[in-house]
JSON list of C-alpha atoms in Angstrom, two decimals:
[
{"chain": "A", "resi": 1, "resn": "MET", "atom": "CA", "xyz": [12.04, 29.41, 13.04]},
{"chain": "A", "resi": 2, "resn": "SER", "atom": "CA", "xyz": [15.53, 27.63, 14.15]},
{"chain": "A", "resi": 3, "resn": "SER", "atom": "CA", "xyz": [17.48, 24.99, 12.78]},
{"chain": "A", "resi": 4, "resn": "ASN", "atom": "CA", "xyz": [16.75, 22.97, 16.30]},
{"chain": "A", "resi": 5, "resn": "TYR", "atom": "CA", "xyz": [13.32, 23.41, 16.04]},
{"chain": "A", "resi": 6, "resn": "VAL", "atom": "CA", "xyz": [13.11, 21.78, 12.33]},
{"chain": "A", "resi": 7, "resn": "LEU", "atom": "CA", "xyz": [15.52, 19.30, 13.31]},
{"chain": "A", "resi": 8, "resn": "LEU", "atom": "CA", "xyz": [13.24, 18.29, 16.63]},
{"chain": "A", "resi": 9, "resn": "THR", "atom": "CA", "xyz": [10.51, 17.88, 13.98]},
{"chain": "A", "resi": 10, "resn": "ILE", "atom": "CA", "xyz": [12.13, 15.93, 12.18]},
{"chain": "A", "resi": 11, "resn": "LEU", "atom": "CA", "xyz": [13.33, 13.54, 14.48]},
{"chain": "A", "resi": 12, "resn": "GLY", "atom": "CA", "xyz": [9.69, 13.29, 16.33]},
{"chain": "A", "resi": 13, "resn": "CYS", "atom": "CA", "xyz": [7.92, 12.80, 13.30]},
{"chain": "A", "resi": 14, "resn": "SER", "atom": "CA", "xyz": [10.46, 10.10, 12.65]},
{"chain": "A", "resi": 15, "resn": "ILE", "atom": "CA", "xyz": [9.82, 8.05, 15.90]},
{"chain": "A", "resi": 16, "resn": "ALA", "atom": "CA", "xyz": [6.21, 8.69, 15.60]},
{"chain": "A", "resi": 17, "resn": "THR", "atom": "CA", "xyz": [6.22, 6.89, 12.53]},
{"chain": "A", "resi": 18, "resn": "TRP", "atom": "CA", "xyz": [8.60, 4.50, 13.32]},
{"chain": "A", "resi": 19, "resn": "ILE", "atom": "CA", "xyz": [6.58, 3.47, 16.60]},
{"chain": "A", "resi": 20, "resn": "PRO", "atom": "CA", "xyz": [3.52, 2.09, 15.35]},
{"chain": "A", "resi": 21, "resn": "ARG", "atom": "CA", "xyz": [5.58, 0.45, 12.29]},
{"chain": "A", "resi": 22, "resn": "ILE", "atom": "CA", "xyz": [8.06, -1.66, 13.56]},
{"chain": "A", "resi": 23, "resn": "PHE", "atom": "CA", "xyz": [7.16, -1.86, 17.38]},
{"chain": "A", "resi": 24, "resn": "PRO", "atom": "CA", "xyz": [4.34, -4.70, 16.37]},
{"chain": "A", "resi": 25, "resn": "PHE", "atom": "CA", "xyz": [7.11, -6.59, 14.58]},
{"chain": "A", "resi": 26, "resn": "VAL", "atom": "CA", "xyz": [9.31, -6.62, 17.71]},
{"chain": "A", "resi": 27, "resn": "ILE", "atom": "CA", "xyz": [6.53, -7.94, 19.99]},
{"chain": "A", "resi": 28, "resn": "SER", "atom": "CA", "xyz": [5.06, -10.26, 17.34]},
{"chain": "A", "resi": 29, "resn": "ARG", "atom": "CA", "xyz": [8.30, -12.15, 17.15]},
{"chain": "A", "resi": 30, "resn": "ARG", "atom": "CA", "xyz": [8.28, -13.24, 20.85]},
{"chain": "A", "resi": 31, "resn": "VAL", "atom": "CA", "xyz": [4.52, -14.60, 21.06]},
{"chain": "A", "resi": 32, "resn": "ASP", "atom": "CA", "xyz": [3.37, -17.99, 20.02]},
{"chain": "A", "resi": 33, "resn": "PHE", "atom": "CA", "xyz": [0.00, -16.71, 18.29]},
{"chain": "A", "resi": 34, "resn": "PRO", "atom": "CA", "xyz": [-2.42, -19.38, 17.72]},
{"chain": "A", "resi": 35, "resn": "GLU", "atom": "CA", "xyz": [-3.15, -20.98, 14.10]},
{"chain": "A", "resi": 36, "resn": "TRP", "atom": "CA", "xyz": [-6.29, -19.79, 13.68]},
{"chain": "A", "resi": 37, "resn": "PHE", "atom": "CA", "xyz": [-5.19, -15.97, 14.24]},
{"chain": "A", "resi": 38, "resn": "LEU", "atom": "CA", "xyz": [-1.80, -16.55, 11.66]},
{"chain": "A", "resi": 39, "resn": "ARG", "atom": "CA", "xyz": [-4.58, -17.94, 8.74]},
{"chain": "A", "resi": 40, "resn": "PHE", "atom": "CA", "xyz": [-6.70, -14.41, 9.69]},
{"chain": "A", "resi": 41, "resn": "LEU", "atom": "CA", "xyz": [-3.47, -12.89, 9.23]},
{"chain": "A", "resi": 42, "resn": "SER", "atom": "CA", "xyz": [-2.55, -14.23, 6.27]},
{"chain": "A", "resi": 43, "resn": "TYR", "atom": "CA", "xyz": [-5.81, -12.52, 4.95]},
{"chain": "A", "resi": 44, "resn": "ILE", "atom": "CA", "xyz": [-4.83, -8.69, 5.80]},
{"chain": "A", "resi": 45, "resn": "PRO", "atom": "CA", "xyz": [-2.20, -8.09, 3.22]},
{"chain": "A", "resi": 46, "resn": "ILE", "atom": "CA", "xyz": [-4.73, -8.79, 0.44]},
{"chain": "A", "resi": 47, "resn": "CYS", "atom": "CA", "xyz": [-7.86, -6.74, 2.11]},
{"chain": "A", "resi": 48, "resn": "ILE", "atom": "CA", "xyz": [-4.94, -3.92, 2.66]},
{"chain": "A", "resi": 49, "resn": "LEU", "atom": "CA", "xyz": [-3.81, -3.98, -1.29]},
{"chain": "A", "resi": 50, "resn": "THR", "atom": "CA", "xyz": [-7.10, -4.20, -2.57]},
{"chain": "A", "resi": 51, "resn": "ALA", "atom": "CA", "xyz": [-8.52, -1.32, -0.43]},
{"chain": "A", "resi": 52, "resn": "LEU", "atom": "CA", "xyz": [-5.62, 0.89, -1.88]},
{"chain": "A", "resi": 53, "resn": "LEU", "atom": "CA", "xyz": [-5.94, -0.48, -5.02]},
{"chain": "A", "resi": 54, "resn": "PHE", "atom": "CA", "xyz": [-9.37, 0.88, -5.22]},
{"chain": "A", "resi": 55, "resn": "GLN", "atom": "CA", "xyz": [-9.01, 3.97, -3.49]},
{"chain": "A", "resi": 56, "resn": "SER", "atom": "CA", "xyz": [-6.35, 4.57, -6.31]},
{"chain": "A", "resi": 57, "resn": "ILE", "atom": "CA", "xyz": [-8.60, 3.69, -9.20]},
{"chain": "A", "resi": 58, "resn": "LEU", "atom": "CA", "xyz": [-12.13, 5.59, -7.69]},
{"chain": "A", "resi": 59, "resn": "GLU", "atom": "CA", "xyz": [-12.69, 8.93, -7.20]},
{"chain": "A", "resi": 60, "resn": "ILE", "atom": "CA", "xyz": [-15.38, 9.65, -4.50]},
{"chain": "A", "resi": 61, "resn": "GLN", "atom": "CA", "xyz": [-18.02, 12.38, -5.46]},
{"chain": "A", "resi": 62, "resn": "THR", "atom": "CA", "xyz": [-20.64, 14.41, -3.26]},
{"chain": "A", "resi": 63, "resn": "ILE", "atom": "CA", "xyz": [-23.36, 13.19, -5.19]},
{"chain": "A", "resi": 64, "resn": "GLY", "atom": "CA", "xyz": [-23.96, 9.46, -6.88]},
{"chain": "A", "resi": 65, "resn": "PHE", "atom": "CA", "xyz": [-21.41, 6.71, -6.83]},
{"chain": "A", "resi": 66, "resn": "PRO", "atom": "CA", "xyz": [-17.76, 6.70, -7.10]},
{"chain": "A", "resi": 67, "resn": "LYS", "atom": "CA", "xyz": [-16.07, 7.92, -10.58]},
{"chain": "A", "resi": 68, "resn": "LEU", "atom": "CA", "xyz": [-13.83, 5.56, -12.76]},
{"chain": "A", "resi": 69, "resn": "LYS", "atom": "CA", "xyz": [-10.49, 7.28, -12.77]},
{"chain": "A", "resi": 70, "resn": "THR", "atom": "CA", "xyz": [-9.74, 5.86, -16.50]},
{"chain": "A", "resi": 71, "resn": "ILE", "atom": "CA", "xyz": [-6.02, 5.70, -16.83]},
{"chain": "A", "resi": 72, "resn": "GLU", "atom": "CA", "xyz": [-5.42, 4.53, -13.41]},
{"chain": "A", "resi": 73, "resn": "ALA", "atom": "CA", "xyz": [-8.13, 1.60, -14.13]},
{"chain": "A", "resi": 74, "resn": "LEU", "atom": "CA", "xyz": [-6.44, 0.90, -17.55]},
{"chain": "A", "resi": 75, "resn": "SER", "atom": "CA", "xyz": [-3.27, 0.75, -15.96]},
{"chain": "A", "resi": 76, "resn": "CYS", "atom": "CA", "xyz": [-4.52, -2.04, -13.79]},
{"chain": "A", "resi": 77, "resn": "VAL", "atom": "CA", "xyz": [-4.78, -4.46, -16.34]},
{"chain": "A", "resi": 78, "resn": "PRO", "atom": "CA", "xyz": [-0.81, -4.52, -17.74]},
{"chain": "A", "resi": 79, "resn": "THR", "atom": "CA", "xyz": [0.02, -4.65, -13.59]},
{"chain": "A", "resi": 80, "resn": "LEU", "atom": "CA", "xyz": [-1.92, -7.27, -12.90]},
{"chain": "A", "resi": 81, "resn": "PHE", "atom": "CA", "xyz": [-0.69, -9.28, -15.98]},
{"chain": "A", "resi": 82, "resn": "VAL", "atom": "CA", "xyz": [2.95, -8.63, -14.28]},
{"chain": "A", "resi": 83, "resn": "ALA", "atom": "CA", "xyz": [1.88, -9.41, -11.02]},
{"chain": "A", "resi": 84, "resn": "ILE", "atom": "CA", "xyz": [0.63, -12.89, -12.00]},
{"chain": "A", "resi": 85, "resn": "ARG", "atom": "CA", "xyz": [3.35, -13.57, -14.35]},
{"chain": "A", "resi": 86, "resn": "THR", "atom": "CA", "xyz": [6.58, -12.65, -12.42]},
{"chain": "A", "resi": 87, "resn": "LYS", "atom": "CA", "xyz": [4.78, -12.71, -8.55]},
{"chain": "A", "resi": 88, "resn": "ASP", "atom": "CA", "xyz": [7.50, -9.92, -7.94]},
{"chain": "A", "resi": 89, "resn": "LEU", "atom": "CA", "xyz": [5.90, -6.80, -5.92]},
{"chain": "A", "resi": 90, "resn": "MET", "atom": "CA", "xyz": [8.82, -4.84, -7.59]},
{"chain": "A", "resi": 91, "resn": "LYS", "atom": "CA", "xyz": [8.56, -5.44, -11.08]},
{"chain": "A", "resi": 92, "resn": "THR", "atom": "CA", "xyz": [4.87, -5.10, -10.27]},
{"chain": "A", "resi": 93, "resn": "VAL", "atom": "CA", "xyz": [5.62, -1.85, -9.07]},
{"chain": "A", "resi": 94, "resn": "LEU", "atom": "CA", "xyz": [7.52, -0.78, -11.50]},
{"chain": "A", "resi": 95, "resn": "ALA", "atom": "CA", "xyz": [5.27, -2.22, -14.18]},
{"chain": "A", "resi": 96, "resn": "GLY", "atom": "CA", "xyz": [2.19, -0.01, -12.80]},
{"chain": "A", "resi": 97, "resn": "VAL", "atom": "CA", "xyz": [4.31, 3.45, -12.36]},
{"chain": "A", "resi": 98, "resn": "LEU", "atom": "CA", "xyz": [5.46, 3.31, -16.16]},
{"chain": "A", "resi": 99, "resn": "THR", "atom": "CA", "xyz": [1.90, 2.19, -17.37]},
{"chain": "A", "resi": 100, "resn": "VAL", "atom": "CA", "xyz": [0.34, 4.83, -15.53]},
{"chain": "A", "resi": 101, "resn": "ALA", "atom": "CA", "xyz": [3.16, 7.49, -16.97]},
{"chain": "A", "resi": 102, "resn": "LEU", "atom": "CA", "xyz": [2.96, 5.81, -20.19]},
{"chain": "A", "resi": 103, "resn": "LEU", "atom": "CA", "xyz": [-0.70, 6.43, -20.35]},
{"chain": "A", "resi": 104, "resn": "ARG", "atom": "CA", "xyz": [-0.68, 10.30, -19.06]},
{"chain": "A", "resi": 105, "resn": "ILE", "atom": "CA", "xyz": [1.95, 11.03, -21.38]},
{"chain": "A", "resi": 106, "resn": "PHE", "atom": "CA", "xyz": [-0.25, 9.42, -24.39]},
{"chain": "A", "resi": 107, "resn": "LEU", "atom": "CA", "xyz": [-3.66, 10.08, -23.60]},
{"chain": "A", "resi": 108, "resn": "GLY", "atom": "CA", "xyz": [-3.56, 12.68, -20.70]}
]
């Protein structure tokens, strides 16, 4: 495999990732949305974060209900506390990562 092929593949993947993430922001800055639509959009981050949270703490099984991942579920408690207390996304993410790491060291 040539270096040019790898470089073009990385560049193509970067553009394919960049377009759907950045392009809507560029377009939305020039459009005045109605108030009801802006209220609707304000709920989307909460929905997305909740979906990501449940995806992280539940393990899908072929038969029966999803299984709870104990370490990840336990790490939600201090992470939620840090989120409520600081209201800082970076501190919340760090608290979650550190809590999972410590629980995996001591419990896992």
